PDB file of C-alpha atoms and ligand atoms in Angstrom:
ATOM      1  CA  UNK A 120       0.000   0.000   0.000  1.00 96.00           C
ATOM      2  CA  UNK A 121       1.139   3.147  -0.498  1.00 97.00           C
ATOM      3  CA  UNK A 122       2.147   4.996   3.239  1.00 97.00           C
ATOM      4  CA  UNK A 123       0.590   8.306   3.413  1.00 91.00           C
ATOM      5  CA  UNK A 124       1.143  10.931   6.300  1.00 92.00           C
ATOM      6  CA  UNK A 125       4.380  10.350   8.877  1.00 95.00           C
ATOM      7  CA  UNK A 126       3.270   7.144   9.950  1.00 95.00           C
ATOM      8  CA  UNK A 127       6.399   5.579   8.270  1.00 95.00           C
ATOM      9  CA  UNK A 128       9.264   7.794   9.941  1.00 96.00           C
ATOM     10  CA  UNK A 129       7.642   8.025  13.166  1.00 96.00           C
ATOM     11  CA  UNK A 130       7.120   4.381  13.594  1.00 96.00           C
ATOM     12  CA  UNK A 131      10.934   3.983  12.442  1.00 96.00           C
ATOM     13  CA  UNK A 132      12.039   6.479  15.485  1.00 95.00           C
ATOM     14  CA  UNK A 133       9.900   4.285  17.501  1.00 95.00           C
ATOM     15  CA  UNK A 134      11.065   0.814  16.788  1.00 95.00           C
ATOM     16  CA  UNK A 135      14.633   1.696  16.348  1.00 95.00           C
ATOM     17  CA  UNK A 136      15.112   1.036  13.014  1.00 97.00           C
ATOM     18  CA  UNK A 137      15.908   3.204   9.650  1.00 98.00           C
ATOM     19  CA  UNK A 138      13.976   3.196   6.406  1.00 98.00           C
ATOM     20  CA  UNK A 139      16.159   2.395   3.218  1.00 98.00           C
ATOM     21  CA  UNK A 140      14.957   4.508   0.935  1.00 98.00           C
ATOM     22  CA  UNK A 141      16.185   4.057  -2.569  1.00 98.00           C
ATOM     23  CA  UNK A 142      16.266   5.317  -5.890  1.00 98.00           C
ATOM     24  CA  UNK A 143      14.738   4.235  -8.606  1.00 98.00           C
ATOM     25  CA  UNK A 144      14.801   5.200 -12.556  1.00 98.00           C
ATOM     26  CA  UNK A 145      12.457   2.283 -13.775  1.00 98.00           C
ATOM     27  CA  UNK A 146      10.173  -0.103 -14.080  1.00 98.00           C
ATOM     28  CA  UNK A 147      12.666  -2.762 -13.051  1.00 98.00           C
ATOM     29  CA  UNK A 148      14.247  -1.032 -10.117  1.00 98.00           C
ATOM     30  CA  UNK A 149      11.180  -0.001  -8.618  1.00 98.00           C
ATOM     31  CA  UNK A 150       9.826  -3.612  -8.828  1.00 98.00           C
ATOM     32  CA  UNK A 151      13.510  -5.048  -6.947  1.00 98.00           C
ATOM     33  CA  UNK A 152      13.077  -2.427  -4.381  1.00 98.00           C
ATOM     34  CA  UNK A 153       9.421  -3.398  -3.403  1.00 98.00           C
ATOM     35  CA  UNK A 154       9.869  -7.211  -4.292  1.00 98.00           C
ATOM     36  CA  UNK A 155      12.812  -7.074  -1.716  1.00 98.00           C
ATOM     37  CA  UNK A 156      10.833  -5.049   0.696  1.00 98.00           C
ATOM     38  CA  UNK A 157       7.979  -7.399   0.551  1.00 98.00           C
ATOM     39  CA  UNK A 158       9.803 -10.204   0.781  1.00 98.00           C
ATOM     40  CA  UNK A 159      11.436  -9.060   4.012  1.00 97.00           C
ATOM     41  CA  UNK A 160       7.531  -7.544   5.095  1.00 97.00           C
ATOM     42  CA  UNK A 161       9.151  -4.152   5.887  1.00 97.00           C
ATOM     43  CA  UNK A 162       8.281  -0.982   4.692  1.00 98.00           C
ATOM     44  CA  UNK A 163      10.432   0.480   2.115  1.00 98.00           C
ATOM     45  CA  UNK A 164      10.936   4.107   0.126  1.00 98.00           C
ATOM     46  CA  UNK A 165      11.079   4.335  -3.057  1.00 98.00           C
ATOM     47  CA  UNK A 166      12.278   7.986  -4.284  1.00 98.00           C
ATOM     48  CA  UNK A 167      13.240   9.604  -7.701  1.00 98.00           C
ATOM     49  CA  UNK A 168      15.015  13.187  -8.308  1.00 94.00           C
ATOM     50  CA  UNK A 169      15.776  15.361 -11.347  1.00 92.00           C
ATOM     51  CA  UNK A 170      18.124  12.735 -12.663  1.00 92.00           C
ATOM     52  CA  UNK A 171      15.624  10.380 -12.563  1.00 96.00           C
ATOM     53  CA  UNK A 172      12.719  12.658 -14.403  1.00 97.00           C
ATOM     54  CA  UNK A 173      15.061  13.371 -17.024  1.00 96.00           C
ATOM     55  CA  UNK A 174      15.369   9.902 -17.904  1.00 96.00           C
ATOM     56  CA  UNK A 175      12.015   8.589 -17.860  1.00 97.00           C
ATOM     57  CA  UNK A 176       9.804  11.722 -16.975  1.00 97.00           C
ATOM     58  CA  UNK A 177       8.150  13.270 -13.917  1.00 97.00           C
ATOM     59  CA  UNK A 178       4.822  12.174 -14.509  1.00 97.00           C
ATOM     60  CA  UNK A 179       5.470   8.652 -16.197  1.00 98.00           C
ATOM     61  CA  UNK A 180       8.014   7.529 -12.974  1.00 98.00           C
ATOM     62  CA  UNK A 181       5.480   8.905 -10.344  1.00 98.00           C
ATOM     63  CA  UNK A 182       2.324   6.793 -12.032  1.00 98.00           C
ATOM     64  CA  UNK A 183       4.314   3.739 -12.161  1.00 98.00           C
ATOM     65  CA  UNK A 184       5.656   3.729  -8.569  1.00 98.00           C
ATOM     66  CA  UNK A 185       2.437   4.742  -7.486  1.00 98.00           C
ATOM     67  CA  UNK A 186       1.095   2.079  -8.931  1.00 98.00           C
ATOM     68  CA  UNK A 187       3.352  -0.123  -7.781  1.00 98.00           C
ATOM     69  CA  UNK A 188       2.953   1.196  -4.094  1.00 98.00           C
ATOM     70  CA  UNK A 189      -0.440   0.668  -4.210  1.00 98.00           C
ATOM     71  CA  UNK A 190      -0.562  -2.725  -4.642  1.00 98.00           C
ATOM     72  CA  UNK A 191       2.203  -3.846  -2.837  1.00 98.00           C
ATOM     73  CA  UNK A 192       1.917  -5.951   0.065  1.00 98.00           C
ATOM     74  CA  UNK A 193       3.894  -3.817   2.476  1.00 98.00           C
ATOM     75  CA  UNK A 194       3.951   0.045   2.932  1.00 98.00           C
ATOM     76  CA  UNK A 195       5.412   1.984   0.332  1.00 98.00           C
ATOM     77  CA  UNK A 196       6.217   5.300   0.584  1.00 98.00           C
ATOM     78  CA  UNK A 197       7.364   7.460  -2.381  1.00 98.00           C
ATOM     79  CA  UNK A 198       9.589  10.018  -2.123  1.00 98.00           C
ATOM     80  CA  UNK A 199      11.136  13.322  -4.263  1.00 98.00           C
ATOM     81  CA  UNK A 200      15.134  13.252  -3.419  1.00 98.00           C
ATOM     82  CA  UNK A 201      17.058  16.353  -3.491  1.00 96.00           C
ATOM     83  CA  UNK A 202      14.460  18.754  -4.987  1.00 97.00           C
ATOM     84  CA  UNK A 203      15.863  22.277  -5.883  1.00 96.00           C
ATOM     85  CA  UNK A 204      12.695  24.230  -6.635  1.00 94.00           C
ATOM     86  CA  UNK A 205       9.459  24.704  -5.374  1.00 98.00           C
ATOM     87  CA  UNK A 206       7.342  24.245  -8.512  1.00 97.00           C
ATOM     88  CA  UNK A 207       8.797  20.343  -9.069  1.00 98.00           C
ATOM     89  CA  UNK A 208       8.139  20.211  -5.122  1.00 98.00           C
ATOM     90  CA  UNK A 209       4.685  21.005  -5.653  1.00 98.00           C
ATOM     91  CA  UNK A 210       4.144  19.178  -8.997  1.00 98.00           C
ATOM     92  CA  UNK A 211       5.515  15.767  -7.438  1.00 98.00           C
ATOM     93  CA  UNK A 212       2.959  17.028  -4.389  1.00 98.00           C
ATOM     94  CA  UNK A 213       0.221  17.096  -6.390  1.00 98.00           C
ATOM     95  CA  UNK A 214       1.291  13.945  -8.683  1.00 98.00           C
ATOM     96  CA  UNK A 215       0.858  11.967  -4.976  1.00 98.00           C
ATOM     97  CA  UNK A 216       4.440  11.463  -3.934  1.00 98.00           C
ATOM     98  CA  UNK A 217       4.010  10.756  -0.155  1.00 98.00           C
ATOM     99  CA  UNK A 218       7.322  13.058   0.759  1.00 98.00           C
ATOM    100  CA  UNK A 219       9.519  15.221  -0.351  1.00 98.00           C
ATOM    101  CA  UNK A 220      12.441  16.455  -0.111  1.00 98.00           C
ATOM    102  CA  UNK A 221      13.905  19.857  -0.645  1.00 98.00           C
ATOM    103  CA  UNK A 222      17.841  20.150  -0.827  1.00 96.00           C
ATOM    104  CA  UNK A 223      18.928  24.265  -0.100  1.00 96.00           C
ATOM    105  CA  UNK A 224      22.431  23.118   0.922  1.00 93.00           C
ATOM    106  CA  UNK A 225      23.787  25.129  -2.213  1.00 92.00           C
ATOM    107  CA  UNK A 226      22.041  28.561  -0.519  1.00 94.00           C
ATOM    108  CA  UNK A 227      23.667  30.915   2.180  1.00 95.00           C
ATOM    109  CA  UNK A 228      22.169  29.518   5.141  1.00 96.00           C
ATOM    110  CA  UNK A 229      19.423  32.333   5.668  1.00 96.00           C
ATOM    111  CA  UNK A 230      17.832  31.330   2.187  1.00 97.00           C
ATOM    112  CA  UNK A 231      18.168  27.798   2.805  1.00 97.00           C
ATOM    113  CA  UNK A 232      15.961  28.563   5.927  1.00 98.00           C
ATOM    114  CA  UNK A 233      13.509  30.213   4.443  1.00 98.00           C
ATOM    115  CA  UNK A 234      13.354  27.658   0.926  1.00 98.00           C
ATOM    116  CA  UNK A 235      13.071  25.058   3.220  1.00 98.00           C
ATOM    117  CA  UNK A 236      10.096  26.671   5.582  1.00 98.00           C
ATOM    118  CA  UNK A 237       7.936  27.239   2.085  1.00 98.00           C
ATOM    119  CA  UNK A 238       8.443  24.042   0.950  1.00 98.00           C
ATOM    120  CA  UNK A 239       7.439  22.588   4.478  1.00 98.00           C
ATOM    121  CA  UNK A 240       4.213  24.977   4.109  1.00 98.00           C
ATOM    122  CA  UNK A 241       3.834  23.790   0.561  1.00 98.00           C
ATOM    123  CA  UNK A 242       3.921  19.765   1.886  1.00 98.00           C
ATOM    124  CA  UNK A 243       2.182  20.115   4.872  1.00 98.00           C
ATOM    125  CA  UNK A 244      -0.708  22.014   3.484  1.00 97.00           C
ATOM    126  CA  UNK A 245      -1.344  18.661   1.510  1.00 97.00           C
ATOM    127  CA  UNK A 246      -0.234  15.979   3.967  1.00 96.00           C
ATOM    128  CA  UNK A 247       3.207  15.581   2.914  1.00 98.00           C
ATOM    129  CA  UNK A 248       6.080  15.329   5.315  1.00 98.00           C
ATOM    130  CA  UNK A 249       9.111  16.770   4.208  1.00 98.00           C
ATOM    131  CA  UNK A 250      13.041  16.639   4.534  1.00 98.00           C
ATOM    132  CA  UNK A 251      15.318  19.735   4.296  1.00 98.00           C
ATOM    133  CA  UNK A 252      19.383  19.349   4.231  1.00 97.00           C
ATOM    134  CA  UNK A 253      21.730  21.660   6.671  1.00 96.00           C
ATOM    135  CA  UNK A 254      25.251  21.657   5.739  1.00 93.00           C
ATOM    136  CA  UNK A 255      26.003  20.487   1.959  1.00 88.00           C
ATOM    137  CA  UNK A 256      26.455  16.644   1.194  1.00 87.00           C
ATOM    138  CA  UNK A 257      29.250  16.188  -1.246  1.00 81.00           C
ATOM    139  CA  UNK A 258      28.949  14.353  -4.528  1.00 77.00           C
ATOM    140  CA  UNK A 259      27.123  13.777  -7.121  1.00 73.00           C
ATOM    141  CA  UNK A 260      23.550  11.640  -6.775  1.00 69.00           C
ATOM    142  CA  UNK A 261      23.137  10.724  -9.922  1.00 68.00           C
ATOM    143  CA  UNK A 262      27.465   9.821 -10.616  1.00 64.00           C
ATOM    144  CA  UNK A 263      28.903   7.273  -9.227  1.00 61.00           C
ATOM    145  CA  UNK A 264      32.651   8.478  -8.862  1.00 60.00           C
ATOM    146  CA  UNK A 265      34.391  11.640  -9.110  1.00 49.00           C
ATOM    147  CA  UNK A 266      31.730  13.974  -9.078  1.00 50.00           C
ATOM    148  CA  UNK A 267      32.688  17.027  -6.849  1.00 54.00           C
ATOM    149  CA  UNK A 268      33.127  15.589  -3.442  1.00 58.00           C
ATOM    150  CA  UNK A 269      33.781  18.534  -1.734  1.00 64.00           C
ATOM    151  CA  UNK A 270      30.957  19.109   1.222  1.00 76.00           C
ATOM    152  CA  UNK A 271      30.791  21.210   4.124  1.00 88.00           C
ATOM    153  CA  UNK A 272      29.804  19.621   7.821  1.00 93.00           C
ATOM    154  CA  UNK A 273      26.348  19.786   9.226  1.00 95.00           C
ATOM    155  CA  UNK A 274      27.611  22.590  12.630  1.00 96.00           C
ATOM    156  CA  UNK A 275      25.521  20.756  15.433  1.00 97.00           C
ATOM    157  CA  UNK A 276      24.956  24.559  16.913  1.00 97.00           C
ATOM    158  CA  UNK A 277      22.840  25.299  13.967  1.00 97.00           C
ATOM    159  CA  UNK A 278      20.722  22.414  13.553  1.00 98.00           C
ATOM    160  CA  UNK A 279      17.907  23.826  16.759  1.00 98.00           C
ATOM    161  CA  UNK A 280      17.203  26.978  15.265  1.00 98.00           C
ATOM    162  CA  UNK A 281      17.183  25.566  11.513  1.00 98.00           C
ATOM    163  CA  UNK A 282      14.995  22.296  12.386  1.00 98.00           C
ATOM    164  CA  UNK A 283      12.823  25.102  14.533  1.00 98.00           C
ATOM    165  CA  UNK A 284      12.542  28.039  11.786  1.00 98.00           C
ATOM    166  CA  UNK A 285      12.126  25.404   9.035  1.00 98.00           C
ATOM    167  CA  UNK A 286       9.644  23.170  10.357  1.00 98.00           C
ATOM    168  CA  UNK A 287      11.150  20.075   8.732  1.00 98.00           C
ATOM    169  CA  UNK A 288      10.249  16.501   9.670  1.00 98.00           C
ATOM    170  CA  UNK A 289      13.735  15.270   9.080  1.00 98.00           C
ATOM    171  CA  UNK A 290      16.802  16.411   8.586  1.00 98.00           C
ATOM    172  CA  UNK A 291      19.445  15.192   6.082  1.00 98.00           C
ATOM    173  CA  UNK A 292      23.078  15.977   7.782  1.00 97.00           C
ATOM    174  CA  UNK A 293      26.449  15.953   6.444  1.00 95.00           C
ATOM    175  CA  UNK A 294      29.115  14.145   8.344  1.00 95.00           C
ATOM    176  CA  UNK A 295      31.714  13.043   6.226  1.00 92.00           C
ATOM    177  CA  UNK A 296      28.890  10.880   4.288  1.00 92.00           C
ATOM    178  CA  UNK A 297      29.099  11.817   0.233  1.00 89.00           C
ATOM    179  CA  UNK A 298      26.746  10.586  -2.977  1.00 91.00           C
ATOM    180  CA  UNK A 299      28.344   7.796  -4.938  1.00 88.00           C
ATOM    181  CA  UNK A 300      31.430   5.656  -4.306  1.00 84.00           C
ATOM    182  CA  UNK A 301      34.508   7.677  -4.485  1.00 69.00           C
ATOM    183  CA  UNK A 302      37.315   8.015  -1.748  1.00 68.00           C
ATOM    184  CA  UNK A 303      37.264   5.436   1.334  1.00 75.00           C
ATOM    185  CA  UNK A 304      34.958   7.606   3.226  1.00 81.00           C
ATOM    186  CA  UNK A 305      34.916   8.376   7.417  1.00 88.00           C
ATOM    187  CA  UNK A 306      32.063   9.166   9.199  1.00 93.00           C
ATOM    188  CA  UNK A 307      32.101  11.732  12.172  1.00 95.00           C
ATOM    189  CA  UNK A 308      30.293   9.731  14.450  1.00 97.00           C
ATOM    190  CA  UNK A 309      31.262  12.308  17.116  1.00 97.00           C
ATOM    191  CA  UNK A 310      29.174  14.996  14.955  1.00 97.00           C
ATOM    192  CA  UNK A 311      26.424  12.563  14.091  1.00 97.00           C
ATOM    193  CA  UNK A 312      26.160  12.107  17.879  1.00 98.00           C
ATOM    194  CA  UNK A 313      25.520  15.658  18.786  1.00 98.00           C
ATOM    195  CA  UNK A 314      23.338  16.755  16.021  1.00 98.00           C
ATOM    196  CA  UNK A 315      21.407  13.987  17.094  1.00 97.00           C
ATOM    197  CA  UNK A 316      21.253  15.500  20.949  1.00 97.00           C
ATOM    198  CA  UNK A 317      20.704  18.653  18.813  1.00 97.00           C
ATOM    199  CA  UNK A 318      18.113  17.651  16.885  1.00 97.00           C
ATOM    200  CA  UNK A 319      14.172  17.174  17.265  1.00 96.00           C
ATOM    201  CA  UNK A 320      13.396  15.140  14.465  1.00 98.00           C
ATOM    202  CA  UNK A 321      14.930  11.987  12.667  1.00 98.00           C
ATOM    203  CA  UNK A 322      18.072  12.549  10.791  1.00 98.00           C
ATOM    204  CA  UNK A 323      19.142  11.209   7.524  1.00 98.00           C
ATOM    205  CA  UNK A 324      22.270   9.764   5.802  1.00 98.00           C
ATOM    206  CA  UNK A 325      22.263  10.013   1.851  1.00 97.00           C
ATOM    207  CA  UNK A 326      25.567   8.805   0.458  1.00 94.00           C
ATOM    208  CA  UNK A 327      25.131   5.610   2.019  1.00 95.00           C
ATOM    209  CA  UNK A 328      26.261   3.623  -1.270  1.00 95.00           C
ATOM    210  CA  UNK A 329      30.436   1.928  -0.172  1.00 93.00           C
ATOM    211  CA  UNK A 330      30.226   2.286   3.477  1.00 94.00           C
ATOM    212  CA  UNK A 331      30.664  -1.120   5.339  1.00 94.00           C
ATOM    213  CA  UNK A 332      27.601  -3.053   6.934  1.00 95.00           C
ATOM    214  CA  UNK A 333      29.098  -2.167  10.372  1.00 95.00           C
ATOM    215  CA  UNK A 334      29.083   1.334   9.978  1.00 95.00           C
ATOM    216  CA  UNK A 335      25.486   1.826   7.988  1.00 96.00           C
ATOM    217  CA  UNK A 336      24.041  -0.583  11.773  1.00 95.00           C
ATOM    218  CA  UNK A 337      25.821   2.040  13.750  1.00 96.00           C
ATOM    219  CA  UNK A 338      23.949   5.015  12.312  1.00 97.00           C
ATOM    220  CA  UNK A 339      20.905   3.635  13.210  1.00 95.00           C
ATOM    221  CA  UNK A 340      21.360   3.411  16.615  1.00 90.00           C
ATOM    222  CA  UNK A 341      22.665   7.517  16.489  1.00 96.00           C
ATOM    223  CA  UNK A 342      19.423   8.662  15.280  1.00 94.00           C
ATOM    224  CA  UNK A 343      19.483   8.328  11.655  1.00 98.00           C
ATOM    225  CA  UNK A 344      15.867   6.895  10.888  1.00 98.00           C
ATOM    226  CA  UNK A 345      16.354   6.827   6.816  1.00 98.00           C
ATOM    227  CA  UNK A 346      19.448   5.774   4.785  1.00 98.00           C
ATOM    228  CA  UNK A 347      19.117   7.121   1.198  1.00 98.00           C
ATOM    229  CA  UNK A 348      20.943   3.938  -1.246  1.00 97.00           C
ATOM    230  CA  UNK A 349      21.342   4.898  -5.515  1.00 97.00           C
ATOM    231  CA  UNK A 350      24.866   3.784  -6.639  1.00 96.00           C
ATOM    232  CA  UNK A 351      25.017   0.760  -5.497  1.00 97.00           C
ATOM    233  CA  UNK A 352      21.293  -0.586  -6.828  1.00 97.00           C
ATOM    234  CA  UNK A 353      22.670   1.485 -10.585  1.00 97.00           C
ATOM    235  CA  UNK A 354      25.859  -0.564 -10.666  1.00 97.00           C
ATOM    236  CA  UNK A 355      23.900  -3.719  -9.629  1.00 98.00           C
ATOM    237  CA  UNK A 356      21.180  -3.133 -12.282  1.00 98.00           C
ATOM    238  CA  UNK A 357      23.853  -2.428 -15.039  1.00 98.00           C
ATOM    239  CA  UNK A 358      25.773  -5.588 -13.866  1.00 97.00           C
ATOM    240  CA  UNK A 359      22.538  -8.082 -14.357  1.00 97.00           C
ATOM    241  CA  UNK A 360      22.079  -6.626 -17.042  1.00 97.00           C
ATOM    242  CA  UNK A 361      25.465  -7.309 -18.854  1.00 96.00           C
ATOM    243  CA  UNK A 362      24.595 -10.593 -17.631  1.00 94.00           C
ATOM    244  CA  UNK A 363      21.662 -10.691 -19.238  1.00 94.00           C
ATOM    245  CA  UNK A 364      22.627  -9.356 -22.473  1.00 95.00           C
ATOM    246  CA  UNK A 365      25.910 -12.070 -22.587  1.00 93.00           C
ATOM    247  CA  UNK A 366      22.867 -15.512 -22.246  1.00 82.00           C
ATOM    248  CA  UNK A 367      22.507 -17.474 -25.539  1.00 76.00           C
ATOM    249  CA  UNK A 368      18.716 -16.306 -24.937  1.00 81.00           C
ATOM    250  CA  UNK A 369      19.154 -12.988 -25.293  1.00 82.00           C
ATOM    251  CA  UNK A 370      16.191 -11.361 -26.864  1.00 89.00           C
ATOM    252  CA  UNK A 371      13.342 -11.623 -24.877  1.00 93.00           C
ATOM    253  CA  UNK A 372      12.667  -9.093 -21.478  1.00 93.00           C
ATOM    254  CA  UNK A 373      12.858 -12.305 -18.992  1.00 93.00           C
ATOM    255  CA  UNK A 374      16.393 -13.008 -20.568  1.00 93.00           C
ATOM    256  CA  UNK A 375      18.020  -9.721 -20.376  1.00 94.00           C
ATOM    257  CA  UNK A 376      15.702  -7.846 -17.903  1.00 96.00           C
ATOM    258  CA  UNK A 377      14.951 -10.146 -15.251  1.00 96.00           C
ATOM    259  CA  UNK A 378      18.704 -10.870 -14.281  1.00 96.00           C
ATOM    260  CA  UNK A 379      19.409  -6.859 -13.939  1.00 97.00           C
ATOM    261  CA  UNK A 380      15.867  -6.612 -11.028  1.00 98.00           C
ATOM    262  CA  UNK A 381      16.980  -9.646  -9.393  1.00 98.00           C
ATOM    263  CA  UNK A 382      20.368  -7.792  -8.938  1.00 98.00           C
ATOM    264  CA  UNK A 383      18.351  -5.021  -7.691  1.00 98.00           C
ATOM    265  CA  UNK A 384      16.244  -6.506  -5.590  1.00 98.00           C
ATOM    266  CA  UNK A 385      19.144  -8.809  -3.980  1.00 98.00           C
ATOM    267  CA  UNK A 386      21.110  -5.851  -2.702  1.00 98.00           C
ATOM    268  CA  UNK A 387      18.520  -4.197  -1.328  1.00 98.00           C
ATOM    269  CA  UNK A 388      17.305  -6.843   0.540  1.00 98.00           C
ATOM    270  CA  UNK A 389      20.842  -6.739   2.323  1.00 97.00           C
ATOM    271  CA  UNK A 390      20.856  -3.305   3.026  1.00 98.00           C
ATOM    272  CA  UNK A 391      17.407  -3.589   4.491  1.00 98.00           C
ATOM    273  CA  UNK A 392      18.386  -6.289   6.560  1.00 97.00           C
ATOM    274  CA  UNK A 393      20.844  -3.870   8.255  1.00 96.00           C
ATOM    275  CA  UNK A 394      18.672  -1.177   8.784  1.00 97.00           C
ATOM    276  CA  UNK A 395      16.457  -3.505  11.326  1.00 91.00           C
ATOM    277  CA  UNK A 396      17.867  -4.679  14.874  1.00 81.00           C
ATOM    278  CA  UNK A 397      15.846  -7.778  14.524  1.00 82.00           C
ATOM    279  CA  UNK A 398      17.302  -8.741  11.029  1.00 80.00           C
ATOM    280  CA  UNK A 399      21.175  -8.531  11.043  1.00 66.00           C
ATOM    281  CA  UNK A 400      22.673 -10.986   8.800  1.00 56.00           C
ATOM    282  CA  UNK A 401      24.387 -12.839  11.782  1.00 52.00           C
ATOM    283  CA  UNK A 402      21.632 -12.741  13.890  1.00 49.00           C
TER     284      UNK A 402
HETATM  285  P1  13P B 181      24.618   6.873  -2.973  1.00 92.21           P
HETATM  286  O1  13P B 181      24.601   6.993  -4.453  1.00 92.21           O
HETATM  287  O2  13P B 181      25.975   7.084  -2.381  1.00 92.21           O
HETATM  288  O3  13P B 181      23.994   5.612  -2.500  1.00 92.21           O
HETATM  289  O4  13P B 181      23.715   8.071  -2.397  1.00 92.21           O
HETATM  290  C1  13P B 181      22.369   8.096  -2.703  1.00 92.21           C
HETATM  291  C2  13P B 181      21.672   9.266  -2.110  1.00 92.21           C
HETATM  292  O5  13P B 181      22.058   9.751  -1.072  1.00 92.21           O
HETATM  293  C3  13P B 181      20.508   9.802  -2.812  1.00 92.21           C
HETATM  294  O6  13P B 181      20.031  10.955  -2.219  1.00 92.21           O
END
């Protein structure tokens, strides 16, 4: 089904757990995303961005993942990533995207606040919870490697007044964490720890594509309530699909298709698993 309101992130802060929320570009990597989801019976995100609508288009992606939502056995939320502008903010509202997200990390921080407080207006007026970004997470989300990786810290002194002028309902931070796989990267999880005594609502990590198992179960307990996942599903997807393409059978959708969403849906049943207490692989 798909999960409307803040049902999904509050019952995450609740249960101790994050929600993987992952991007999708297609048909096939929306249905690994909620075929891994389901078959774990967790609730999962599925969220696009402007890489994403360029590809396949705004309104074509959002009908097929809410479709998909809606009939899926588990909770499905679908969410705008990194949104720069209010008018795609409130075209995705209105197209029924569950939550969104709007990214003013690239603003002086006194027009970030104020971006981010009419977006919140803008979701809330329809139900929508929304995410704003303090501090500026390097990297590209849409590259996998070598795309800018400069990014400036998330200051734990401003993240009070910012979640309090903004009105957010979660709070992507930047602590070391950067989009795509590029340089071995270290998490501050000295800074993480005091935005989170900081901080009124849920936090979240984007970026979380390369960093080891052991480090993506620590965030959760520091917090972080929603781990944002796109390189690794892309290079998965591309992978099956080379392996699809190389089969003697290689000209129907099942032969070349089906490998590259099983791929999909494989590694995000692995990340989920390490996003709930109850589910670590060597438990
Ligand atoms: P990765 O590509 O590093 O997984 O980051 C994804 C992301 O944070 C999308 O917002």
């Amino acid at each position: 089904m798909l999960a409307r309101g803040i049902g999904l992130l509050t019952a995450a802060v609740e249960r101790g757990y994050a929600l993987g929320a992952f991007t999708t570009y297609n048909l096939e990597v929306t249905q690994g995303i909620i075929a891994a989801a389901e078959r774990l019976g967790k609730p999962v995100i599925v969220q696009a961005g402007a890489g994403a609508f360029s590809y396949a288009g705004r309104g074509p992606l959002a009908a097929m993942s809410l479709a998909m939502a809606a009939s899926s056995r588990v909770a499905v939320g679908i969410h705008l990533d990194h949104s720069r502008n209010l008018e795609e903010i409130a075209s995705c509202i209105e197209l029924g995207y569950s939550s969104v997200m709007i990214d003013g990390s690239f603003l002086p921080i006194e027009a970030n606040i104020a971006i981010t407080r009419a977006a919140v207006d803008l979701a809330h007026g329809s139900g929508v919870w929304a995410e704003g970004e303090l501090g500026a997470i390097g990297g590209d989300e849409n590259v996998s490697v070598g795309a800018n990786p400069e990014s400036t810290m998330t200051d734990p002194a401003m993240v009070r007044t910012f979640v309090e002028e903004t009105g957010v309902d979660a709070l992507a931070v930047a602590v070391g964490n950067v989009h795509g796989i590029s340089t071995p990267v270290e998490i501050d999880l000295a800074r993480l720890s005091a935005i989170h005594r900081e901080c009124t609502v849920p936090l979240v990590l984007h970026g979380a594509s390369g960093l080891p198992d052991e480090v993506i179960r620590t965030v959760v307990g520091l917090g972080v309530a929603k781990i944002n996942l796109n390189t690794e599903l892309r290079r998965a997807f591309f992978e099956g699909l080379r392996d699809g393409l190389k089969g003697a059978e290689a000209d129907s959708f099942d032969a070349v298709m089906r490998p590259a969403r099983d791929a999909v849906e494989q590694i995000v049943e692995s990340k989920l698993r390490l996003l709930w207490p109850d589910m670590h692989p060597a438990d």
